[in-house]
PDB file of C-alpha atoms in Angstrom:
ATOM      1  CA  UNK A  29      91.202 -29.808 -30.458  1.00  0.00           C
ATOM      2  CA  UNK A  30      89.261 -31.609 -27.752  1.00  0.00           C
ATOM      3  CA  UNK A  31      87.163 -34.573 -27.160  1.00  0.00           C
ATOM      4  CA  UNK A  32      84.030 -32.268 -27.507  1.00  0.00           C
ATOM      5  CA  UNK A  33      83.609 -33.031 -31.219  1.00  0.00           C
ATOM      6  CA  UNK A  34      87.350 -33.512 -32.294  1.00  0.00           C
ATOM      7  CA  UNK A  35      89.898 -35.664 -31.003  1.00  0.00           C
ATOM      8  CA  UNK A  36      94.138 -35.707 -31.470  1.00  0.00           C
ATOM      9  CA  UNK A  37      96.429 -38.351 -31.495  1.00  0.00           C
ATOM     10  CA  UNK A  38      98.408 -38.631 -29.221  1.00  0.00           C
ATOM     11  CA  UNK A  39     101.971 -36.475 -29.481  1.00  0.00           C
ATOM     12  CA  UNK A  40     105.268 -36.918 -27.900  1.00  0.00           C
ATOM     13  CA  UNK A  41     103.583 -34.903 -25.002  1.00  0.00           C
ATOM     14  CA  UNK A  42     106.065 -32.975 -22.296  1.00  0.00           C
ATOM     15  CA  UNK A  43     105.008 -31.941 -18.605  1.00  0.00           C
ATOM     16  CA  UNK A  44     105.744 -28.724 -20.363  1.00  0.00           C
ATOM     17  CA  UNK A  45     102.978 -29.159 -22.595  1.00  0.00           C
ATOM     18  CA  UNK A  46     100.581 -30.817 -20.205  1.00  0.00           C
ATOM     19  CA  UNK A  47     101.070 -27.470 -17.716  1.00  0.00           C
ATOM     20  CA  UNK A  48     100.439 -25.149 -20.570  1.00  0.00           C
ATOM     21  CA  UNK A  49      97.147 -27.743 -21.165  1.00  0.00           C
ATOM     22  CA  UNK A  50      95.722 -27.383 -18.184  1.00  0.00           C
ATOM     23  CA  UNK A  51      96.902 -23.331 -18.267  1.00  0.00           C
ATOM     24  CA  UNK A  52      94.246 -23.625 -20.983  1.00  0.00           C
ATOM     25  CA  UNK A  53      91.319 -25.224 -19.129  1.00  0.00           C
ATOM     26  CA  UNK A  54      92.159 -28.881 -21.059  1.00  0.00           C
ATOM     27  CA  UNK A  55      93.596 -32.058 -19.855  1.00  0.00           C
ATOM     28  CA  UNK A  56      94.519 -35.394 -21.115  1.00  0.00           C
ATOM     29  CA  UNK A  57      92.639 -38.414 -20.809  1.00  0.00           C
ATOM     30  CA  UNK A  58      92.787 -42.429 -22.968  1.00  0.00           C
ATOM     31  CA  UNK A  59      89.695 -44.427 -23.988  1.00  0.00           C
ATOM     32  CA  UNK A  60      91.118 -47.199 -21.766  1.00  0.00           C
ATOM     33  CA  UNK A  61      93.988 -48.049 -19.761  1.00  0.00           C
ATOM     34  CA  UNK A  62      95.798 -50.410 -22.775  1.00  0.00           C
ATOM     35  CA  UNK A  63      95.240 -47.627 -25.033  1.00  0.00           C
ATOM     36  CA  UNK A  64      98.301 -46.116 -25.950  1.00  0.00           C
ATOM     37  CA  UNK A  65      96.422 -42.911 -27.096  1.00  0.00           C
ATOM     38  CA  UNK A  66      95.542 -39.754 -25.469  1.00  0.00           C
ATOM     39  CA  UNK A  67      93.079 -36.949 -26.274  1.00  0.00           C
ATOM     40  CA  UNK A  68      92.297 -33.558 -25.062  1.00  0.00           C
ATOM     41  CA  UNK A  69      89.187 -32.872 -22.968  1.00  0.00           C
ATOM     42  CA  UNK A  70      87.348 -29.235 -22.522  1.00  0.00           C
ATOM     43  CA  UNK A  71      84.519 -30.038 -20.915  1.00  0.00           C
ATOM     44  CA  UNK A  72      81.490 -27.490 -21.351  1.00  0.00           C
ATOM     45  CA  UNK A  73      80.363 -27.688 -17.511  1.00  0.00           C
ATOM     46  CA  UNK A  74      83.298 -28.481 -15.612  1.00  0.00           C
ATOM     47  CA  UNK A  75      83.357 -30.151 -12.103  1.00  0.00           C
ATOM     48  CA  UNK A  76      84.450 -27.523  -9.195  1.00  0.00           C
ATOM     49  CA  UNK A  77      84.524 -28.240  -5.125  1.00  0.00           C
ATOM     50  CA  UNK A  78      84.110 -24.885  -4.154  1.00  0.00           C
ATOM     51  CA  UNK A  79      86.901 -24.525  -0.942  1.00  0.00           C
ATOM     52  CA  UNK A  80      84.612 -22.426   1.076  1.00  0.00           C
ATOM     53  CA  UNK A  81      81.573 -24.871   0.299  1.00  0.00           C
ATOM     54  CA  UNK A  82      83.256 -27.964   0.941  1.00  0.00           C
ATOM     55  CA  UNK A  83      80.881 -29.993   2.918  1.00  0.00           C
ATOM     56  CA  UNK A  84      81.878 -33.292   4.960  1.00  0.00           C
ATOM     57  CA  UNK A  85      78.890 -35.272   5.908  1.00  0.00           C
ATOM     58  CA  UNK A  86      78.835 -36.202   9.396  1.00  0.00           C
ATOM     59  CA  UNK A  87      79.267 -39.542   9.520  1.00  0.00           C
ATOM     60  CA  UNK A  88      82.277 -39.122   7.535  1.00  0.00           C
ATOM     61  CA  UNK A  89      83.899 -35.883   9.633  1.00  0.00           C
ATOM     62  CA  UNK A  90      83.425 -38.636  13.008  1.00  0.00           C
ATOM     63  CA  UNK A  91      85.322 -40.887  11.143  1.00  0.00           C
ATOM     64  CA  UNK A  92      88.544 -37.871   9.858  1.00  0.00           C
ATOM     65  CA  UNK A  93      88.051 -37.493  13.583  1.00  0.00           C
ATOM     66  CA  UNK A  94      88.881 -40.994  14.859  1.00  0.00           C
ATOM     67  CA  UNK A  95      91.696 -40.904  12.091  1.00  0.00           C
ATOM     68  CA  UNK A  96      91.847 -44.125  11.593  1.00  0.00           C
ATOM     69  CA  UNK A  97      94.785 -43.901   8.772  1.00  0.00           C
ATOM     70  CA  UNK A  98      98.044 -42.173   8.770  1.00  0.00           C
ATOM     71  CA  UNK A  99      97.579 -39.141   6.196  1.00  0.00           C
ATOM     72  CA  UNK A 100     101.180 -38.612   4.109  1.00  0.00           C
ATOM     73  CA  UNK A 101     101.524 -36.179   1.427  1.00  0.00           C
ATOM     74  CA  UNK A 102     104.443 -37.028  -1.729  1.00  0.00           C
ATOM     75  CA  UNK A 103     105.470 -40.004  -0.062  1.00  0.00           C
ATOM     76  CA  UNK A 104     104.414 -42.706  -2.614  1.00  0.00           C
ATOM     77  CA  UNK A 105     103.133 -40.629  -6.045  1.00  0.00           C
ATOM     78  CA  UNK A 106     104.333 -43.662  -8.560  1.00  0.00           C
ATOM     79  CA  UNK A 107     102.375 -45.754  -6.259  1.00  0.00           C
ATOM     80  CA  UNK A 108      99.293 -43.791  -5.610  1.00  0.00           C
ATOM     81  CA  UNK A 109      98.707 -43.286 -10.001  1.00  0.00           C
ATOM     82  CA  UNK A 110      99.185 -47.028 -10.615  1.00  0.00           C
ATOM     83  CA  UNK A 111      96.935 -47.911  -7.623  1.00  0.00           C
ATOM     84  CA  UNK A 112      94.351 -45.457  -9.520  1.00  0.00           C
ATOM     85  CA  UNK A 113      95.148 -46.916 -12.879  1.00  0.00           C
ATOM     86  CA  UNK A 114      93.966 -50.734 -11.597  1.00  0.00           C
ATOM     87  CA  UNK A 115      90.947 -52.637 -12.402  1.00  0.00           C
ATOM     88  CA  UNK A 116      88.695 -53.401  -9.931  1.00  0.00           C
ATOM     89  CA  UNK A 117      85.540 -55.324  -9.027  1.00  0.00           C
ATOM     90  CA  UNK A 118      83.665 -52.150  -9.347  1.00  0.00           C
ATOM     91  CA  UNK A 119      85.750 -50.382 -11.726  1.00  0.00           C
ATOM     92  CA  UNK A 120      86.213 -52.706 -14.909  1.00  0.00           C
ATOM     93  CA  UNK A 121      88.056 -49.647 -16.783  1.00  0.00           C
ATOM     94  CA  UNK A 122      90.339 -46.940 -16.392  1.00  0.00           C
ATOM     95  CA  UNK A 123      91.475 -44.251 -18.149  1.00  0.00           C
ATOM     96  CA  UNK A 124      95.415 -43.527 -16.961  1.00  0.00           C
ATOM     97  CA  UNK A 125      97.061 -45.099 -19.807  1.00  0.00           C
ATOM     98  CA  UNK A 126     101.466 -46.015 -19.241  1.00  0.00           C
ATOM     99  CA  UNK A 127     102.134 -42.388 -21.115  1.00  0.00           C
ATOM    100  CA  UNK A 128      99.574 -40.633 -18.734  1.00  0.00           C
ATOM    101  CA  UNK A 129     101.401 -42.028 -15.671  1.00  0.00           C
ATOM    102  CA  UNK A 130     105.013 -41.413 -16.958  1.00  0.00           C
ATOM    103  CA  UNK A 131     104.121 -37.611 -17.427  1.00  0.00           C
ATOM    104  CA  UNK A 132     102.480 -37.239 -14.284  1.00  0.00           C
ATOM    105  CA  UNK A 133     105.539 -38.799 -12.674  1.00  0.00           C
ATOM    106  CA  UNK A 134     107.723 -36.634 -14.507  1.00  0.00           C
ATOM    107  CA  UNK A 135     105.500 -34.025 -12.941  1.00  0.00           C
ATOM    108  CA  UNK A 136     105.226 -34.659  -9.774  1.00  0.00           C
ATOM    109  CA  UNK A 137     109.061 -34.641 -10.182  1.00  0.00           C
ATOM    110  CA  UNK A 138     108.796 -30.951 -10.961  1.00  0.00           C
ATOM    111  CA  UNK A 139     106.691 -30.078  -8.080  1.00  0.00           C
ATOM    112  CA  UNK A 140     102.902 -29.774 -10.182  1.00  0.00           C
ATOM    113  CA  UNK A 141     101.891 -33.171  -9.376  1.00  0.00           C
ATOM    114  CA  UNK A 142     101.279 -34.368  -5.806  1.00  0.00           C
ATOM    115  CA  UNK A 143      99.284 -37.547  -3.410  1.00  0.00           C
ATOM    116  CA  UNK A 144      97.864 -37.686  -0.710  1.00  0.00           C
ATOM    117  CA  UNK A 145      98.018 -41.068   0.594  1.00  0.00           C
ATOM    118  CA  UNK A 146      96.423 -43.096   3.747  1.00  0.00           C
ATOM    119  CA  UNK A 147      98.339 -46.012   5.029  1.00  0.00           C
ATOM    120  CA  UNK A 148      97.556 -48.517   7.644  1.00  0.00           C
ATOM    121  CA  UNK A 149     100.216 -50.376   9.267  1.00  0.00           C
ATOM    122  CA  UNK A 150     102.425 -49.479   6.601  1.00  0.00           C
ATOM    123  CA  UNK A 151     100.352 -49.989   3.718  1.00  0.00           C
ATOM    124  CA  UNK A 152      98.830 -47.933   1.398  1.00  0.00           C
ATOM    125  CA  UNK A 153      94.993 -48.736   1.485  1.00  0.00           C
ATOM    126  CA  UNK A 154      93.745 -45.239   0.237  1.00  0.00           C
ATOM    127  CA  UNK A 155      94.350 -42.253  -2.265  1.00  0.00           C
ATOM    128  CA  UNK A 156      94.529 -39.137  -4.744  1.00  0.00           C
ATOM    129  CA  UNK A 157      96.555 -37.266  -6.751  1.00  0.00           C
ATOM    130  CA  UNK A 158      96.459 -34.054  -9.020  1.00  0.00           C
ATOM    131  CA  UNK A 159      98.173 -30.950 -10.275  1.00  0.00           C
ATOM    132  CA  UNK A 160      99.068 -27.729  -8.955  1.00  0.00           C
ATOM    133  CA  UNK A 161      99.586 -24.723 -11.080  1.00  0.00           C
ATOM    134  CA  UNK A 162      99.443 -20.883  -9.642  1.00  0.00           C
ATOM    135  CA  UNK A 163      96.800 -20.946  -6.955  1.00  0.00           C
ATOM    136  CA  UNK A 164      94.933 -24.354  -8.863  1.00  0.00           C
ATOM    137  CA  UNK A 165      94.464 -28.034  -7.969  1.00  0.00           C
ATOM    138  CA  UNK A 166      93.332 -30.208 -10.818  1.00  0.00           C
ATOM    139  CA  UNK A 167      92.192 -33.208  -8.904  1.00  0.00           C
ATOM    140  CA  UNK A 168      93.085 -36.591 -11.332  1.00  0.00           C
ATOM    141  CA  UNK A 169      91.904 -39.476  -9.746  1.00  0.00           C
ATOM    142  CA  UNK A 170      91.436 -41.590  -6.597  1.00  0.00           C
ATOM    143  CA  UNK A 171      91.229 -45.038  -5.173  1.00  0.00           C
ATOM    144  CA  UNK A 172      90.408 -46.307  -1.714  1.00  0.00           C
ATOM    145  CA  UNK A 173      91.291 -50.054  -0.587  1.00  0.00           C
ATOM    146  CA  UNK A 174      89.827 -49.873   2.696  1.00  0.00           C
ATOM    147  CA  UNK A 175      86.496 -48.117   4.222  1.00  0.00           C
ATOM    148  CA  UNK A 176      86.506 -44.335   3.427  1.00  0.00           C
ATOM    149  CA  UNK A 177      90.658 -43.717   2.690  1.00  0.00           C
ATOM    150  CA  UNK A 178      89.954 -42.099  -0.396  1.00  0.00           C
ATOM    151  CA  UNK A 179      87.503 -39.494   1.240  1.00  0.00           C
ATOM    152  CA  UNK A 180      89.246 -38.881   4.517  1.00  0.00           C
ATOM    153  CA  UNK A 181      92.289 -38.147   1.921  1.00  0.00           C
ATOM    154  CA  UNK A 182      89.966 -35.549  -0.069  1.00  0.00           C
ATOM    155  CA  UNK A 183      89.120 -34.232   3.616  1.00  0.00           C
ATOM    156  CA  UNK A 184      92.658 -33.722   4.128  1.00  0.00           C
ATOM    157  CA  UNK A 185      93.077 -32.461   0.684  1.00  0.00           C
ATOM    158  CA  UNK A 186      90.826 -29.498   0.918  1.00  0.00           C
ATOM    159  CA  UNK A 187      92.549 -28.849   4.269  1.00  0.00           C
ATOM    160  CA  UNK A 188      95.888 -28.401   2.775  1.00  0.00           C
ATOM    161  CA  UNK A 189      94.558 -26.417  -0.247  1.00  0.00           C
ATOM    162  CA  UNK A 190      92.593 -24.201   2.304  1.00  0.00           C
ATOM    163  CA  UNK A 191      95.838 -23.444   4.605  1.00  0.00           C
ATOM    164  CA  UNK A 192      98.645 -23.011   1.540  1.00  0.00           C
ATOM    165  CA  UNK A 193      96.268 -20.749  -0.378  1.00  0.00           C
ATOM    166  CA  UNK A 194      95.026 -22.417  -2.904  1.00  0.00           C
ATOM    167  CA  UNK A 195      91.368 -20.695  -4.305  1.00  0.00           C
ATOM    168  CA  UNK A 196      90.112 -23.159  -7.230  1.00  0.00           C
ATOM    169  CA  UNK A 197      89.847 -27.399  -6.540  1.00  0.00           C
ATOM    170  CA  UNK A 198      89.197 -28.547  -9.950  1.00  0.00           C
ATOM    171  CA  UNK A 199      87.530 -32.024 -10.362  1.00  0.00           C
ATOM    172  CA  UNK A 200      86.913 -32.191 -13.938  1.00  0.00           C
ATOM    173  CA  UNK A 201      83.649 -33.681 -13.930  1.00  0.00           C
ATOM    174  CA  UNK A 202      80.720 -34.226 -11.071  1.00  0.00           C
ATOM    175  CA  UNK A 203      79.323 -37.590 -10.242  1.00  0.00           C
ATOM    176  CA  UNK A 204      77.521 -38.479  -7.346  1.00  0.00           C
ATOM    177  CA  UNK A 205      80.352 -39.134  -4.963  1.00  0.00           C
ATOM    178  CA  UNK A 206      81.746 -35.950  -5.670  1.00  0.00           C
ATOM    179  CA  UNK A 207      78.092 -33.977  -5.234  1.00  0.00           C
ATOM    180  CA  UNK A 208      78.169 -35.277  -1.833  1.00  0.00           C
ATOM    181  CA  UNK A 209      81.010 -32.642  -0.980  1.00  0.00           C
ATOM    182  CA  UNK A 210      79.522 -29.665  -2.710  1.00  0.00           C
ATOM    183  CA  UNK A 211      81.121 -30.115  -6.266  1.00  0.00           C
ATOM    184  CA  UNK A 212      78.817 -28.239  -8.568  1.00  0.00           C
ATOM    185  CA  UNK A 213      78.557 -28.258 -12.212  1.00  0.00           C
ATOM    186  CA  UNK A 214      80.389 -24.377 -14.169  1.00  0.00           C
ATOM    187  CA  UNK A 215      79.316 -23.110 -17.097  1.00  0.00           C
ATOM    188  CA  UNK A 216      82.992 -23.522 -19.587  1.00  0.00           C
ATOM    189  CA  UNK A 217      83.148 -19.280 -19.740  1.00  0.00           C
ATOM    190  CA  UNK A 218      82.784 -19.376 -16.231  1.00  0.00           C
ATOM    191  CA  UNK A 219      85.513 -21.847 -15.440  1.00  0.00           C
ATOM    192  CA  UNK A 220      87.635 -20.032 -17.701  1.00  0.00           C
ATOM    193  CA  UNK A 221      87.203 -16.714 -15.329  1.00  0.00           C
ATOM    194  CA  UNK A 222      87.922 -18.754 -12.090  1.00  0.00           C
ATOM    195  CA  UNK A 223      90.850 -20.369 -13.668  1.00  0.00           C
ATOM    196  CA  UNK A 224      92.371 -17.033 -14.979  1.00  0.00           C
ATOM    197  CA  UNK A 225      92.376 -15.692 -11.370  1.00  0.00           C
ATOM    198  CA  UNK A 226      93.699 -18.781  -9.759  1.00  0.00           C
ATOM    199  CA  UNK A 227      96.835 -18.696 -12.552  1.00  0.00           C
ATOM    200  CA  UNK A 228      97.828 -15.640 -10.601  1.00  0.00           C
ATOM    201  CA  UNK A 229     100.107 -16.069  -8.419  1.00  0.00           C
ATOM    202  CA  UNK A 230     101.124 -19.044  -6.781  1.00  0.00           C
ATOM    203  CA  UNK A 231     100.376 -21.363  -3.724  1.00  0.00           C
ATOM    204  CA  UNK A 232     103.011 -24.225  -2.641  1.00  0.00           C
ATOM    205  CA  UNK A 233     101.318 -28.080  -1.837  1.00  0.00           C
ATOM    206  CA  UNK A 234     104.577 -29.215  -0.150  1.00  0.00           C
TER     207      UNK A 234
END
């Protein structure tokens, strides 16, 4: 049952259950951050970065090359989610909900959920975080306190995903932002292909 249509209450969901969930081409998502309740979403075009189409726009690949952060991976996941779960001037909702975070903390726990994180001076101004399973990345969400940490992250995302084997960067959904680095819209039968191949076998993050 999925958001496409039908919605489920919210279950005493495991990271067990979440891994076979996204096994399945579905994750979880809330209608808002105070919402205790999570449904399923299947989307019917799902969002894809293709790794060997990634494209960095130039202003932004001077900027990866000036590095003006220091890049960590698993360093600060609790801290990275609930950085992504806040409100904003420009984002007046989320959708990572207390249950959402305490799974994917229990997950990153297990090795499937991992940040990457941009600090300056010691403080973390800039991030992402997602899901590994096989030879996948489910990215989840991202937040950026200072000019461009969230993309130079995603830079340095694709790099890692690229060198540890990794063949499928799943994004969920497309918006603007993400069009801007060659994520492209996949027909749900399609997905399912790509995700059946990238199940087999298995890539390490770190």
């Amino acid at each position: 049952m999925t958001r496409d249509g039908n919605e489920v209450k919210r279950r005493a969901l495991t990271p067990q259950i979440l891994l076979r969930a996204y096994a399945a081409g579905i994750f979880p998502m809330a209608d808002d951050a105070n919402d205790p309740e999570i449904f399923w979403v299947q989307p019917e075009m799902r969002g894809v970065i293709p790794l060997d189409a990634f494209h960095v726009p130039k202003s932004l690949a001077k900027r990866v090359r000036q590095a003006p952060y220091d890049i960590r991976f698993n360093t600060a996941f609790r801290a990275v989610i609930a950085a992504c779960a806040e409100t904003t001037e420009t984002r007046e909702r989320t959708w990572i909900n207390w249950p959402i975070r305490e799974l994917y903390c229990q997950l990153h726990e297990m090795g499937h959920a991992h940040s990457v994180e941009a600090w300056e001076d010691d403080q973390l101004v800039g991030g992402l975080y997602g899901v590994s399973l096989g030879r996948a990345f489910f990215g989840e969400s991202m937040f950026s306190r200072k000019t461009d940490a969230s993309k130079i992250c995603l830079v340095h995302l694709v790099e890692r995903l690229k060198e540890r084997g990794f063949i499928l960067l799943d994004t969920q959904f497309t918006t603007d932002h993400l069009k801007r680095f060659g994520a492209i819209d996949v027909p749900h039968e399609e997905y399912e292909d790509m995700l059946a191949e990238a199940l087999i076998g298995e890539a390490k993050f770190g």
